[in-house]
């Protein structure tokens, strides 16, 4: 009947009436969410930006004191900020590359099997069923000095009775948080990759097989180039998700691990705002995180755009 | 002939290699889950024994009683479990309804400002929670919703991703069906309720599972807003349980198992929609 798209219908007096009435319904359907987003997303972002220029104690009733870029200047001179940036970079770098690399390998391997495909998909996805905090609780016991992480490493390396300080030594603690995170999310990204592989026309693989291409060649010449859009999607999602990590680090630091090596920006925001009550400074810190996320996403899109994909 | 045998040998080697990698990854992925379940059935002394025995000697069910009772015997676990279920369910319901209504409005109606609204919503998707958390905390506290269900629920009534997802889904909804209903004299609200909702079930289920899971996992916000133990949710409960020095390992894993049960049930019942979240998303952009 009437789509109300385009200008011709609007010029006709009769149809314009219908379209305007229809348009009002559109507004009515959109309005409740719009009000909500305004109140609980847009206003808070602007408020955070505003707060980041002020010195404000969370519990004091004194009005916020304007200090311009004072919070940002403070942060750039604070060793704790640079430590957080380093902790975030290490965690995101490690978890991100493992997540993208492993899920791609798993997806290719799983789709290369004739049997057990569904079982393998569900098995790798299964850690996503437990919540992040439960995941951290399980791994807390695995990384215990008497836990199975030490037992496994000592059996393989032939070093009985050595404690590898999974939750105490800074580098090991960073590795531990990465292992927990990859454990939980690798299956999720594997499934996205599997969907991506599924959308590549089968005839291409068959043609390659007939031409005598090896598995290796098939991957590098067909699968990988054609998976570009999926790879971009996975890397943007994985990157943002890694930058947002909080629960694992919070849980380990609450359970007695040193905070500094895993004091990622999100954790630092929490401590600055809720434990130290410096909400202006915490807002500035959170906005820096936001800026990093936007910058990295933009970079990835830029890198990916250089080569567009076609199935020819 | 020789070339063919060589190829065969290579393919056998490839199969072995593939299964080796898959096997190692399976141990990495499933091992901790098996550990959680087996340790939940062992007394603490057995959980920390070297080497770990993957099969419990006897099933030590006391762990589960200890988990439900809590170390102080005040049954906060039950209360916090109910809180989590209630909050996650409420948020899922409002998210699904509001996302569908808004997504429908954006997908099927033309009006001034539609493009701007769409852009605004996509931009909202990018905002990390840490940025808005402090202002949200101030707003909810000023509204007197601190330490209450309202405070736990209101900031998450709907989310931009949900609206985006439903809009993308409804773009493909055939206009003919909507027009047929209009000719039959159905009002716009009736069309939404009787036509759009029922036929969007797969997308709605996917969004529902995704939302419920995210909320079940939410630690940051309850950490800020739920001060009393009566108002806390399961992620907070488990964190506190692990902090207590005298918590025994078996009981901790029993708590973990119990806290995972709702998700396991959801996963077994709706695994299609669990996995569908990833699928749908990749279908949009890929």
Coordinates of C-alpha atoms in Angstrom, one line a residue:
Chain A
X1 CA 0.0 0.0 0.0
X2 CA 1.7 3.2 1.2
X3 CA 5.4 3.1 2.1
X4 CA 5.6 6.8 2.8
X5 CA 9.2 6.8 1.6
X6 CA 10.1 9.4 -1.0
X7 CA 8.7 12.8 -1.8
X8 CA 5.9 12.1 -4.3
X9 CA 3.5 10.8 -1.7
X10 CA 4.2 13.8 0.5
X11 CA 3.2 16.2 -2.3
X12 CA -0.3 14.6 -2.7
X13 CA -2.6 16.2 -0.1
X14 CA -4.5 13.0 0.6
X15 CA -1.5 10.7 1.0
X16 CA 0.4 13.3 3.0
X17 CA -2.3 13.2 5.7
X18 CA -1.9 9.4 6.0
X19 CA 1.8 9.6 6.1
X20 CA 1.8 12.3 8.7
X21 CA -0.5 10.3 10.9
X22 CA 1.6 7.2 10.4
X23 CA 4.7 9.3 11.2
X24 CA 3.2 10.3 14.5
X25 CA 2.8 6.7 15.4
X26 CA 6.5 6.2 14.5
X27 CA 7.3 9.0 17.0
X28 CA 5.1 7.5 19.6
X29 CA 6.8 4.1 19.3
X30 CA 10.3 5.7 19.5
X31 CA 9.7 8.2 22.2
X32 CA 9.8 6.1 25.4
X33 CA 13.2 4.7 24.6
X34 CA 14.4 8.1 23.4
X35 CA 13.5 9.6 26.7
X36 CA 15.2 6.8 28.5
X37 CA 18.4 7.1 26.4
X38 CA 18.4 10.8 27.0
X39 CA 18.1 10.4 30.7
X40 CA 20.3 7.4 31.3
X41 CA 22.9 7.5 28.5
X42 CA 23.3 10.9 26.9
X43 CA 22.9 13.1 30.0
X44 CA 25.3 10.9 32.0
X45 CA 28.0 11.1 29.3
X46 CA 27.7 14.9 29.2
X47 CA 27.6 14.9 33.0
X48 CA 30.8 12.8 33.1
X49 CA 32.5 15.2 30.7
X50 CA 31.4 18.1 32.9
X51 CA 32.5 16.4 36.1
X52 CA 35.9 15.7 34.6
X53 CA 36.7 19.4 34.8
X54 CA 35.8 19.6 38.5
X55 CA 37.2 18.5 41.8
X56 CA 34.4 16.7 43.6
X57 CA 34.3 14.4 46.6
X58 CA 31.6 11.8 46.2
X59 CA 30.3 12.2 49.8
X60 CA 30.8 15.9 50.4
X61 CA 27.9 18.3 49.9
X62 CA 30.3 21.1 48.9
X63 CA 29.8 22.3 45.4
X64 CA 32.2 20.9 42.8
X65 CA 35.3 23.1 42.3
X66 CA 36.2 24.0 38.7
X67 CA 39.8 23.1 38.0
X68 CA 39.8 23.1 34.2
X69 CA 42.0 20.3 32.9
X70 CA 43.4 19.8 36.4
X71 CA 42.2 16.2 36.5
X72 CA 43.8 15.3 33.2
X73 CA 47.0 17.0 34.2
X74 CA 47.0 15.1 37.5
X75 CA 46.5 11.8 35.7
X76 CA 49.3 12.4 33.2
X77 CA 51.6 13.0 36.1
X78 CA 50.5 10.1 38.2
X79 CA 52.4 6.8 38.1
X80 CA 49.2 5.0 39.0
X81 CA 47.6 6.2 35.7
X82 CA 50.6 5.0 33.6
X83 CA 50.5 1.7 35.5
X84 CA 46.8 1.3 34.7
X85 CA 47.5 2.1 31.0
X86 CA 50.3 -0.5 31.0
X87 CA 48.1 -3.1 32.7
X88 CA 45.3 -2.4 30.3
X89 CA 47.6 -2.7 27.3
X90 CA 49.1 -5.9 28.5
X91 CA 45.8 -7.5 29.2
X92 CA 44.1 -6.3 26.1
X93 CA 47.1 -7.1 23.9
X94 CA 47.4 -10.6 25.3
X95 CA 43.7 -11.5 25.5
X96 CA 42.8 -9.9 22.2
X97 CA 45.5 -11.6 20.2
X98 CA 44.8 -15.0 21.8
X99 CA 41.0 -14.6 21.4
X100 CA 41.2 -13.6 17.7
X101 CA 44.0 -16.1 16.8
X102 CA 42.6 -19.1 18.7
X103 CA 39.0 -18.6 17.7
X104 CA 40.0 -18.3 14.0
X105 CA 42.1 -21.5 14.2
X106 CA 39.3 -23.3 16.1
X107 CA 36.7 -22.2 13.6
X108 CA 38.8 -23.4 10.6
X109 CA 39.6 -26.7 12.3
X110 CA 36.0 -27.4 13.4
X111 CA 34.5 -26.6 10.0
X112 CA 37.2 -29.0 8.5
X113 CA 35.7 -31.9 10.4
X114 CA 33.0 -34.0 9.0
X115 CA 31.8 -35.3 12.4
X116 CA 31.4 -33.8 15.8
X117 CA 30.9 -30.2 14.5
X118 CA 28.0 -29.5 16.7
X119 CA 29.5 -31.1 19.7
X120 CA 32.7 -29.1 19.3
X121 CA 30.8 -25.9 18.9
X122 CA 28.8 -26.4 22.0
X123 CA 31.9 -27.6 24.0
X124 CA 33.9 -24.5 23.2
X125 CA 30.9 -22.3 23.8
X126 CA 30.1 -23.9 27.2
X127 CA 32.3 -21.6 29.4
X128 CA 30.2 -18.7 28.2
X129 CA 27.4 -20.2 30.3
X130 CA 29.1 -19.6 33.6
X131 CA 29.2 -15.9 34.7
X132 CA 32.5 -14.1 34.8
X133 CA 32.6 -14.1 38.6
X134 CA 32.1 -17.9 38.7
X135 CA 34.8 -18.3 36.1
X136 CA 37.2 -16.3 38.3
X137 CA 36.2 -18.4 41.3
X138 CA 37.0 -21.6 39.5
X139 CA 40.3 -20.4 38.3
X140 CA 41.1 -19.0 41.7
X141 CA 41.2 -22.6 42.9
X142 CA 43.0 -23.8 39.8
X143 CA 45.8 -21.2 40.4
X144 CA 46.0 -22.1 44.1
X145 CA 49.6 -23.0 45.1
X146 CA 48.3 -26.6 45.5
X147 CA 46.0 -26.3 42.5
X148 CA 46.0 -28.1 39.2
X149 CA 47.7 -25.3 37.3
X150 CA 50.9 -25.9 39.3
X151 CA 50.4 -29.7 39.0
X152 CA 50.0 -29.6 35.2
X153 CA 53.0 -27.3 34.6
X154 CA 55.2 -29.3 37.0
X155 CA 54.3 -32.6 35.4
X156 CA 55.1 -31.3 31.9
X157 CA 58.2 -29.4 32.9
X158 CA 59.4 -32.1 35.4
X159 CA 59.7 -29.7 38.3
X160 CA 57.8 -31.3 41.1
X161 CA 56.7 -29.1 44.0
X162 CA 57.4 -25.7 42.4
X163 CA 54.9 -23.0 43.0
X164 CA 54.6 -20.7 40.0
X165 CA 52.8 -17.9 41.9
X166 CA 50.0 -17.7 39.4
X167 CA 48.1 -15.1 41.6
X168 CA 51.1 -13.4 43.3
X169 CA 53.9 -12.7 40.8
X170 CA 53.0 -9.7 38.7
X171 CA 53.7 -11.2 35.3
X172 CA 52.0 -14.5 36.2
X173 CA 49.0 -12.7 37.6
X174 CA 48.6 -10.8 34.3
X175 CA 48.9 -14.1 32.4
X176 CA 46.3 -15.7 34.7
X177 CA 43.7 -13.0 34.1
X178 CA 44.3 -13.4 30.4
X179 CA 43.9 -17.2 30.6
X180 CA 40.6 -16.8 32.5
X181 CA 39.2 -14.3 30.0
X182 CA 40.2 -16.2 26.9
X183 CA 38.8 -19.3 28.5
X184 CA 35.4 -17.7 28.9
X185 CA 35.1 -16.0 25.5
X186 CA 37.0 -18.0 22.9
X187 CA 33.9 -20.1 22.0
X188 CA 31.8 -17.1 21.4
X189 CA 34.2 -15.7 18.8
X190 CA 34.7 -19.2 17.3
X191 CA 31.0 -19.3 16.5
X192 CA 31.1 -15.9 14.8
X193 CA 34.0 -17.1 12.7
X194 CA 32.2 -20.4 11.9
X195 CA 29.2 -18.4 10.7
X196 CA 31.5 -16.3 8.6
X197 CA 33.1 -19.4 7.0
X198 CA 29.6 -20.8 6.4
X199 CA 28.8 -17.7 4.3
X200 CA 31.7 -18.4 1.9
X201 CA 30.3 -20.2 -1.2
X202 CA 31.0 -23.9 -0.9
X203 CA 31.9 -24.1 -4.6
X204 CA 35.0 -22.1 -4.0
X205 CA 36.3 -24.8 -1.6
X206 CA 35.4 -27.6 -4.0
X207 CA 37.1 -25.8 -6.9
X208 CA 40.2 -25.5 -4.8
X209 CA 40.1 -29.2 -3.9
X210 CA 39.7 -30.2 -7.5
X211 CA 42.6 -28.0 -8.4
X212 CA 44.6 -30.0 -5.8
X213 CA 45.1 -27.1 -3.4
X214 CA 46.4 -28.2 0.0
X215 CA 44.6 -27.4 3.2
X216 CA 47.2 -24.7 3.9
X217 CA 46.8 -23.1 0.5
X218 CA 43.0 -23.2 0.8
X219 CA 43.2 -21.4 4.1
X220 CA 45.5 -18.6 3.0
X221 CA 44.1 -18.2 -0.5
X222 CA 40.4 -18.6 0.1
X223 CA 39.2 -18.7 3.7
X224 CA 41.3 -16.0 5.2
X225 CA 40.9 -13.3 2.5
X226 CA 37.1 -13.9 2.3
X227 CA 36.8 -13.8 6.1
X228 CA 38.0 -10.2 6.3
X229 CA 34.6 -8.7 7.2
X230 CA 34.2 -11.3 10.0
X231 CA 37.7 -10.8 11.2
X232 CA 37.1 -7.1 11.4
X233 CA 33.9 -7.6 13.3
X234 CA 35.5 -10.1 15.7
X235 CA 38.6 -7.9 16.3
X236 CA 36.5 -4.7 17.0
X237 CA 34.2 -6.6 19.4
X238 CA 37.1 -8.5 21.1
X239 CA 39.1 -5.3 21.5
X240 CA 36.2 -3.3 23.1
X241 CA 35.3 -6.3 25.3
X242 CA 38.9 -6.7 26.5
X243 CA 39.1 -3.0 27.3
X244 CA 35.9 -3.3 29.3
X245 CA 37.1 -6.2 31.5
X246 CA 36.5 -5.6 35.2
X247 CA 35.1 -8.6 37.1
X248 CA 38.1 -10.9 36.7
X249 CA 40.5 -8.3 37.9
X250 CA 38.2 -7.1 40.7
X251 CA 37.6 -10.7 41.9
X252 CA 41.3 -11.6 42.0
X253 CA 42.3 -8.3 43.8
X254 CA 39.5 -8.9 46.3
X255 CA 40.7 -12.5 46.9
X256 CA 44.1 -11.2 47.9
X257 CA 46.2 -10.8 44.8
X258 CA 48.3 -7.6 44.4
X259 CA 46.2 -5.0 42.5
X260 CA 49.0 -3.1 40.7
X261 CA 49.7 -5.6 37.9
X262 CA 46.0 -6.0 37.0
X263 CA 44.9 -2.5 37.9
X264 CA 43.2 -2.0 34.5
X265 CA 41.6 1.4 33.8
X266 CA 38.1 0.1 34.6
X267 CA 39.3 -1.2 38.0
X268 CA 41.2 2.1 38.6
X269 CA 38.0 4.1 37.8
X270 CA 36.1 2.0 40.4
X271 CA 38.7 2.5 43.1
X272 CA 39.1 6.2 42.3
X273 CA 35.4 6.9 42.4
X274 CA 34.0 4.5 45.0
X275 CA 36.9 3.9 47.4
X276 CA 38.7 7.2 47.1
X277 CA 35.6 9.3 46.3
X278 CA 37.4 11.4 43.7
X279 CA 34.6 11.4 41.1
X280 CA 36.0 14.2 39.0
X281 CA 39.3 12.4 38.5
X282 CA 37.5 9.1 37.9
X283 CA 35.3 10.7 35.2
X284 CA 38.4 12.0 33.5
X285 CA 39.9 8.5 33.6
X286 CA 36.8 6.9 32.2
X287 CA 36.7 9.4 29.4
X288 CA 40.3 8.5 28.5
X289 CA 39.2 4.9 28.3
X290 CA 36.4 5.9 26.0
X291 CA 38.8 7.8 23.8
X292 CA 41.1 4.8 23.6
X293 CA 38.2 2.6 22.5
X294 CA 37.1 5.0 19.8
X295 CA 40.6 5.4 18.5
X296 CA 41.3 1.7 18.4
X297 CA 38.0 0.9 16.7
X298 CA 38.5 3.7 14.1
X299 CA 42.1 2.4 13.5
X300 CA 40.8 -1.1 12.8
X301 CA 38.1 0.1 10.4
X302 CA 40.8 2.1 8.6
X303 CA 43.1 -0.8 8.3
X304 CA 40.3 -3.1 7.1
X305 CA 38.9 -0.6 4.5
X306 CA 42.2 -0.7 2.6
X307 CA 41.0 -4.0 1.0
X308 CA 37.4 -4.6 0.2
X309 CA 36.2 -8.2 -0.3
X310 CA 34.3 -9.7 -3.2
X311 CA 33.4 -13.3 -3.8
X312 CA 34.1 -12.9 -7.6
Chain B
X1 CA 51.4 -43.4 -7.3
X2 CA 54.0 -42.0 -5.0
X3 CA 52.6 -38.5 -5.1
X4 CA 49.2 -39.8 -4.1
X5 CA 50.6 -41.8 -1.1
X6 CA 52.5 -38.6 -0.1
X7 CA 49.3 -36.6 -0.2
X8 CA 47.5 -39.3 1.8
X9 CA 50.3 -39.3 4.4
X10 CA 50.1 -35.5 4.6
X11 CA 46.4 -35.6 5.1
X12 CA 46.7 -38.1 7.9
X13 CA 49.3 -36.0 9.5
X14 CA 47.0 -33.0 9.1
X15 CA 44.1 -34.8 10.7
X16 CA 46.3 -35.8 13.6
X17 CA 47.5 -32.3 14.0
X18 CA 44.0 -30.8 13.9
X19 CA 42.8 -33.2 16.5
X20 CA 45.8 -32.6 18.7
X21 CA 45.0 -28.8 18.7
X22 CA 41.3 -29.4 19.2
X23 CA 42.1 -31.9 22.0
X24 CA 44.4 -29.5 23.9
X25 CA 41.8 -26.7 23.5
X26 CA 39.1 -29.1 24.7
X27 CA 41.1 -29.9 27.9
X28 CA 41.6 -26.1 28.4
X29 CA 37.9 -25.3 27.9
X30 CA 36.2 -28.3 29.6
X31 CA 38.8 -29.0 32.3
X32 CA 37.8 -26.1 34.6
X33 CA 34.1 -26.9 34.2
X34 CA 34.7 -30.6 35.1
X35 CA 36.9 -29.3 38.0
X36 CA 34.1 -27.1 39.3
X37 CA 31.6 -30.0 39.3
X38 CA 33.9 -32.6 40.8
X39 CA 35.3 -30.2 43.4
X40 CA 31.8 -29.2 44.5
X41 CA 31.4 -32.9 45.6
X42 CA 34.6 -33.1 47.6
X43 CA 35.5 -32.0 51.1
X44 CA 38.1 -29.1 51.1
X45 CA 40.9 -31.4 52.1
X46 CA 40.3 -33.5 49.0
X47 CA 40.0 -30.5 46.6
X48 CA 43.5 -29.3 47.5
X49 CA 45.2 -32.7 47.5
X50 CA 48.1 -33.3 45.2
X51 CA 47.6 -34.8 42.7
X52 CA 44.0 -33.8 42.2
X53 CA 41.7 -36.8 42.0
X54 CA 39.2 -36.1 39.2
X55 CA 36.6 -38.5 40.7
X56 CA 35.4 -37.8 44.2
X57 CA 35.8 -40.7 46.7
X58 CA 32.3 -40.2 48.0
X59 CA 29.8 -37.5 47.0
X60 CA 30.1 -34.9 49.7
X61 CA 26.7 -33.3 49.4
X62 CA 27.3 -31.2 52.6
X63 CA 29.0 -28.6 50.3
X64 CA 25.7 -27.7 48.8
X65 CA 24.0 -27.2 52.2
X66 CA 27.0 -25.1 53.2
X67 CA 26.6 -23.1 50.0
X68 CA 22.9 -22.4 50.6
X69 CA 23.4 -21.7 54.3
X70 CA 26.4 -19.5 53.9
X71 CA 29.3 -19.3 56.3
X72 CA 27.2 -17.2 58.7
X73 CA 24.2 -19.4 58.4
X74 CA 21.9 -16.6 57.3
X75 CA 20.9 -17.9 53.9
X76 CA 21.9 -14.8 52.0
X77 CA 22.6 -17.1 49.0
X78 CA 18.9 -17.8 48.6
X79 CA 17.9 -14.2 48.9
X80 CA 20.7 -13.0 46.5
X81 CA 19.7 -15.7 44.0
X82 CA 16.1 -14.5 44.1
X83 CA 17.4 -10.9 43.6
X84 CA 19.4 -11.9 40.6
X85 CA 16.6 -13.8 39.0
X86 CA 14.1 -11.0 39.7
X87 CA 16.4 -8.2 38.4
X88 CA 17.5 -10.1 35.3
X89 CA 14.0 -11.1 34.4
X90 CA 12.6 -7.6 34.9
X91 CA 15.3 -6.1 32.8
X92 CA 14.9 -8.7 30.1
X93 CA 11.2 -8.1 29.8
X94 CA 11.4 -4.3 29.6
X95 CA 14.4 -4.6 27.2
X96 CA 12.6 -6.9 24.9
X97 CA 9.3 -4.9 24.8
X98 CA 11.0 -1.5 24.5
X99 CA 13.5 -2.7 21.9
X100 CA 10.8 -4.2 19.7
X101 CA 8.5 -1.2 20.0
X102 CA 11.3 1.3 19.2
X103 CA 12.9 -1.0 16.6
X104 CA 9.5 -1.2 14.9
X105 CA 9.1 2.5 15.0
X106 CA 12.5 3.0 13.4
X107 CA 12.2 0.3 10.8
X108 CA 8.6 0.8 9.5
X109 CA 7.7 4.4 9.9
X110 CA 9.0 7.5 8.2
X111 CA 9.2 10.7 10.2
X112 CA 11.3 13.7 10.6
X113 CA 14.4 13.1 12.7
X114 CA 14.4 9.3 12.2
X115 CA 17.9 9.2 10.8
X116 CA 19.2 11.4 13.6
X117 CA 17.6 9.2 16.2
X118 CA 19.1 6.1 14.6
X119 CA 22.5 7.7 14.7
X120 CA 22.1 8.7 18.3
X121 CA 21.2 5.1 19.3
X122 CA 24.2 3.6 17.4
X123 CA 26.4 6.2 19.1
X124 CA 25.0 5.2 22.5
X125 CA 26.1 1.6 21.8
X126 CA 29.7 2.8 21.9
X127 CA 29.6 4.3 25.4
X128 CA 31.4 2.1 28.0
X129 CA 29.5 1.7 31.2
X130 CA 32.4 3.1 33.3
X131 CA 31.8 6.5 31.7
X132 CA 28.2 6.8 32.7
X133 CA 28.4 4.9 35.9
X134 CA 29.3 7.8 38.2
X135 CA 26.6 10.1 36.9
X136 CA 24.1 7.2 37.0
X137 CA 25.1 6.6 40.6
X138 CA 24.4 10.3 41.5
X139 CA 21.1 10.3 39.6
X140 CA 19.8 7.1 41.2
X141 CA 21.0 8.2 44.7
X142 CA 19.2 11.6 44.2
X143 CA 16.1 9.8 43.2
X144 CA 16.3 7.7 46.4
X145 CA 16.7 4.5 44.5
X146 CA 19.9 3.5 46.2
X147 CA 20.0 -0.1 47.6
X148 CA 16.6 -0.9 46.0
X149 CA 15.3 -3.1 43.2
X150 CA 14.4 0.1 41.3
X151 CA 18.0 1.2 41.5
X152 CA 19.2 -2.1 40.2
X153 CA 16.8 -2.2 37.3
X154 CA 16.1 1.3 36.1
X155 CA 19.4 2.1 34.4
X156 CA 19.0 -0.9 32.2
X157 CA 15.4 -0.7 31.1
X158 CA 16.4 -0.8 27.5
X159 CA 19.7 -0.8 25.7
X160 CA 20.9 0.6 22.4
X161 CA 22.1 -2.7 21.1
X162 CA 18.6 -4.3 21.6
X163 CA 17.0 -1.5 19.7
X164 CA 19.6 -1.8 16.9
X165 CA 19.1 -5.6 16.8
X166 CA 15.3 -5.4 16.6
X167 CA 15.4 -2.6 14.0
X168 CA 17.7 -4.6 11.8
X169 CA 15.4 -7.6 12.2
X170 CA 12.2 -5.7 11.5
X171 CA 13.6 -4.0 8.4
X172 CA 13.1 -7.4 6.7
X173 CA 9.6 -7.8 7.9
X174 CA 7.2 -7.8 4.9
X175 CA 5.2 -4.5 4.6
X176 CA 2.3 -6.4 2.9
X177 CA 1.4 -8.1 6.1
X178 CA 1.3 -4.8 8.0
X179 CA -0.8 -3.2 5.3
X180 CA -3.2 -6.2 5.2
X181 CA -3.7 -5.8 8.9
X182 CA -4.3 -2.1 8.4
X183 CA -7.0 -2.8 5.8
X184 CA -8.6 -5.2 8.2
X185 CA -9.0 -2.2 10.5
X186 CA -6.4 -3.1 13.1
X187 CA -5.0 -0.2 15.0
X188 CA -1.2 0.5 15.0
X189 CA -0.9 -0.8 18.6
X190 CA -2.9 -3.9 17.7
X191 CA -0.6 -4.6 14.7
X192 CA 2.4 -4.3 16.9
X193 CA 1.0 -6.5 19.6
X194 CA -0.7 -9.2 17.5
X195 CA 1.4 -9.2 14.3
X196 CA 4.9 -7.9 14.9
X197 CA 5.6 -9.4 18.3
X198 CA 4.5 -13.0 17.6
X199 CA 6.3 -13.2 14.3
X200 CA 9.6 -11.8 15.7
X201 CA 10.0 -14.6 18.2
X202 CA 13.5 -15.8 17.1
X203 CA 15.0 -12.3 17.3
X204 CA 13.2 -11.6 20.6
X205 CA 14.4 -14.9 22.1
X206 CA 18.0 -14.1 21.1
X207 CA 17.8 -10.7 22.5
X208 CA 16.1 -12.0 25.7
X209 CA 18.9 -14.6 26.3
X210 CA 21.6 -12.1 25.6
X211 CA 20.1 -9.5 28.0
X212 CA 19.4 -12.0 30.7
X213 CA 23.0 -13.3 30.5
X214 CA 24.5 -9.9 30.6
X215 CA 22.5 -9.0 33.7
X216 CA 23.2 -12.3 35.4
X217 CA 26.8 -11.4 34.9
X218 CA 26.6 -7.8 36.0
X219 CA 28.9 -7.0 38.9
X220 CA 29.9 -3.4 38.5
X221 CA 26.5 -1.7 39.0
X222 CA 25.2 -3.8 42.0
X223 CA 28.6 -3.2 43.6
X224 CA 27.8 0.5 43.6
X225 CA 24.1 0.4 44.3
X226 CA 23.4 -2.6 46.5
X227 CA 25.0 -1.9 49.9
X228 CA 23.0 -4.3 52.2
X229 CA 23.5 -8.0 51.9
X230 CA 19.7 -8.4 51.4
X231 CA 19.8 -6.4 48.2
X232 CA 22.9 -7.9 46.7
X233 CA 23.0 -10.1 43.6
X234 CA 24.8 -13.4 42.9
X235 CA 28.0 -12.1 41.4
X236 CA 28.5 -9.9 44.5
X237 CA 27.6 -12.8 46.8
X238 CA 30.3 -15.1 45.2
X239 CA 32.9 -12.3 45.4
X240 CA 32.2 -11.9 49.1
X241 CA 32.1 -15.6 49.6
X242 CA 35.6 -15.9 48.1
X243 CA 36.9 -13.1 50.2
X244 CA 36.0 -14.8 53.5
X245 CA 39.1 -16.3 54.8
X246 CA 37.5 -19.4 56.2
X247 CA 35.5 -20.4 53.1
X248 CA 36.3 -23.9 52.1
X249 CA 37.0 -24.8 48.5
X250 CA 34.4 -27.5 48.1
X251 CA 31.6 -25.2 49.3
X252 CA 32.9 -22.4 47.0
X253 CA 32.5 -24.7 44.0
X254 CA 29.1 -25.9 45.2
X255 CA 28.1 -22.2 45.2
X256 CA 29.5 -21.8 41.7
X257 CA 27.5 -24.8 40.5
X258 CA 24.3 -23.5 42.1
X259 CA 24.8 -20.0 40.7
X260 CA 25.3 -21.4 37.2
X261 CA 22.2 -23.6 37.2
X262 CA 19.8 -21.0 35.8
X263 CA 22.2 -20.3 32.9
X264 CA 22.7 -24.1 32.3
X265 CA 18.9 -24.6 32.1
X266 CA 18.6 -21.7 29.8
X267 CA 21.5 -22.9 27.7
X268 CA 20.1 -26.5 27.4
X269 CA 16.7 -25.2 26.6
X270 CA 17.6 -22.4 24.3
X271 CA 21.1 -23.1 23.0
X272 CA 20.0 -22.1 19.5
X273 CA 19.4 -18.6 20.8
X274 CA 22.5 -18.5 22.9
X275 CA 24.6 -19.2 19.9
X276 CA 22.2 -17.1 17.8
X277 CA 23.3 -13.9 19.5
X278 CA 26.7 -14.3 17.9
X279 CA 25.2 -15.4 14.6
X280 CA 22.7 -12.6 14.3
X281 CA 25.3 -10.1 15.0
X282 CA 27.7 -11.4 12.4
X283 CA 24.9 -11.6 9.9
X284 CA 24.3 -7.9 10.3
X285 CA 27.7 -6.6 9.4
X286 CA 29.4 -9.6 7.7

